[in-house]
């Protein structure tokens, strides 16, 4: 396999996704994309054009906001595979154009989720929140406007990129705000068995029979498999939840998980393994 050279992410320079790429893959060239759809298209083969990146860094869960809905829409249809996971502590700074004081601010710009996660400081300072498409994009907009009454709530990395001055650090309401990212690749890379703690991600559709989900999941309980995620989705425009995304501890070739997956297949119409990858050190089971 040719070593990866470029990694795509959603957002502008200075976004949280950019920060994770810089931290985890400093030797790769980052490819900022306007949307999640563009990120998948940058890596996935076909679609009328050649891929422009080798990997994709995608947020999948947040400790405050829950699942990233758009991602779960793309994953089942994608031909990409999860090869790694990384956890990123979300930190936001209040920033403005150089020379601005907090007292001068009248509006604060950021992504709607970031504004919602920094309500306390917005209320304390009496600022008017203004929604931007992206946290880093908000910093760029404030820098371009050069208006001392405008502030941005953005990741710290954005201040240096866009020449803004940090007026207050760590302004998020909760200190446990963490996003889990997964790395997607065209190659289905499966680590060897017994090479450390593993996570297996997969989707499946249950058969339209009573207690199908209960029976499908029974094998995980009887084989002692720890299931860390189970989420349902509507498919085919129907309100009956028949598709599920699940994650479990272990490798598909581990005897217990192998038996559990065999039993799952008996009660489902389809099982698709999205990825088998090392568990990140930040995972804690107690």
XYZ file of N, CA, C and O in Angstrom, residues 92-109 121 124-125 127 142 147-156 158-160 163-171:
180
model
N -12.639 26.331 22.875
C -12.983 27.523 22.107
C -12.405 28.761 22.773
O -12.334 28.855 24.005
N -11.993 29.703 21.947
C -11.499 30.999 22.411
C -12.371 32.100 21.831
O -12.882 31.976 20.712
N -12.530 33.164 22.606
C -13.181 34.377 22.104
C -12.091 35.263 21.532
O -11.108 35.571 22.214
N -12.230 35.648 20.287
C -11.175 36.417 19.625
C -11.750 37.577 18.814
O -12.926 37.578 18.446
N -10.899 38.577 18.597
C -11.301 39.742 17.819
C -10.107 40.294 17.067
O -8.984 39.776 17.170
N -10.327 41.375 16.316
C -9.229 41.973 15.572
C -8.228 42.565 16.563
O -8.591 42.957 17.678
N -6.940 42.622 16.198
C -5.921 43.142 17.116
C -6.268 44.522 17.656
O -6.727 45.401 16.927
N -6.062 44.690 18.963
C -6.345 45.963 19.604
C -7.743 46.083 20.172
O -8.061 47.045 20.880
N -8.590 45.070 19.874
C -9.967 45.098 20.376
C -10.004 44.681 21.847
O -9.278 43.783 22.271
N -10.870 45.316 22.614
C -11.116 44.902 23.992
C -12.466 44.207 24.064
O -13.339 44.409 23.204
N -12.646 43.385 25.082
C -13.915 42.677 25.242
C -15.076 43.665 25.341
O -16.173 43.420 24.837
N -14.827 44.801 25.985
C -15.892 45.789 26.189
C -16.408 46.360 24.862
O -17.537 46.854 24.793
N -15.599 46.308 23.823
C -16.013 46.856 22.526
C -16.927 45.903 21.751
O -17.629 46.341 20.840
N -16.905 44.628 22.101
C -17.653 43.645 21.324
C -19.160 43.851 21.464
O -19.674 44.142 22.548
N -19.863 43.666 20.354
C -21.322 43.730 20.341
C -21.935 42.444 19.790
O -23.025 42.044 20.195
N -21.257 41.818 18.842
C -21.743 40.557 18.268
C -20.657 39.496 18.373
O -19.461 39.806 18.454
N -21.080 38.240 18.367
C -20.119 37.135 18.373
C -20.560 36.127 17.318
O -21.737 35.761 17.234
N -19.630 35.706 16.473
C -19.929 34.880 15.314
C -19.328 33.488 15.496
O -18.178 33.345 15.934
N -20.680 32.542 28.506
C -19.880 33.732 28.250
C -20.636 34.716 27.360
O -20.511 35.938 27.512
N -22.982 36.412 29.724
C -22.226 37.261 30.654
C -21.819 38.585 30.006
O -21.905 39.655 30.631
N -21.395 38.517 28.742
C -20.905 39.710 28.055
C -22.007 40.453 27.302
O -21.751 41.514 26.735
N -23.576 39.631 24.502
C -23.295 39.674 23.067
C -24.451 39.108 22.257
O -25.187 38.225 22.723
N -14.496 37.612 10.675
C -14.198 38.724 11.581
C -12.914 39.421 11.148
O -12.818 40.653 11.152
N -13.715 44.743 12.050
C -14.643 45.530 12.859
C -14.424 45.197 14.334
O -14.624 44.046 14.741
N -14.015 46.158 15.160
C -13.726 45.871 16.568
C -14.955 45.506 17.395
O -14.810 45.062 18.538
N -16.145 45.654 16.842
C -17.349 45.268 17.580
C -17.729 43.812 17.327
O -18.647 43.287 17.954
N -17.006 43.165 16.406
C -17.301 41.771 16.062
C -16.295 40.833 16.715
O -15.080 41.055 16.631
N -16.798 39.782 17.360
C -15.935 38.759 17.919
C -16.252 37.415 17.293
O -17.295 37.236 16.661
N -15.342 36.461 17.458
C -15.552 35.113 16.936
C -15.271 34.098 18.036
O -14.365 34.290 18.858
N -16.070 33.057 18.061
C -15.794 31.901 18.914
C -15.232 30.820 18.005
O -15.945 30.294 17.140
N -13.947 30.537 18.163
C -13.253 29.628 17.258
C -12.205 28.832 18.024
O -11.808 29.214 19.127
N -11.713 27.735 17.439
C -10.599 27.007 18.043
C -9.366 27.902 18.113
O -9.176 28.780 17.252
N -8.513 27.712 19.106
C -7.325 28.576 19.257
C -6.454 28.651 18.016
O -5.865 29.698 17.741
N -7.225 28.951 15.021
C -7.715 29.918 14.037
C -7.177 31.324 14.288
O -7.024 32.107 13.341
N -6.888 31.666 15.538
C -6.412 33.019 15.843
C -5.110 33.316 15.110
O -4.954 34.377 14.489
N -4.158 32.385 15.165
C -2.886 32.589 14.489
C -3.015 32.593 12.986
O -2.330 33.351 12.293
N -4.858 35.977 12.053
C -4.323 37.206 12.614
C -5.225 37.886 13.625
O -5.244 39.114 13.716
N -5.966 37.101 14.398
C -6.840 37.650 15.421
C -6.179 37.584 16.792
O -5.214 36.843 17.002
N -6.719 38.337 17.720
C -6.194 38.375 19.090
C -7.158 37.625 20.013
O -8.378 37.866 19.987
N -6.621 36.697 20.792
C -7.450 35.938 21.735
C -7.779 36.834 22.925
O -6.884 37.330 23.609
N -9.073 37.017 23.158
C -9.530 37.882 24.249
C -9.853 37.091 25.512
O -9.749 37.618 26.619
N -10.271 35.837 25.331
C -10.505 34.969 26.481
C -10.396 33.516 26.018
O -10.930 33.163 24.969
N -9.716 32.694 26.801
C -9.503 31.290 26.438
C -10.484 30.376 27.164
O -11.063 30.741 28.188
N -10.656 29.165 26.605
C -11.450 28.108 27.232
C -12.806 28.625 27.709
O -13.157 28.559 28.890
N -13.600 29.121 26.771
C -14.870 29.742 27.124
C -16.053 28.768 27.020
O -17.192 29.158 27.263
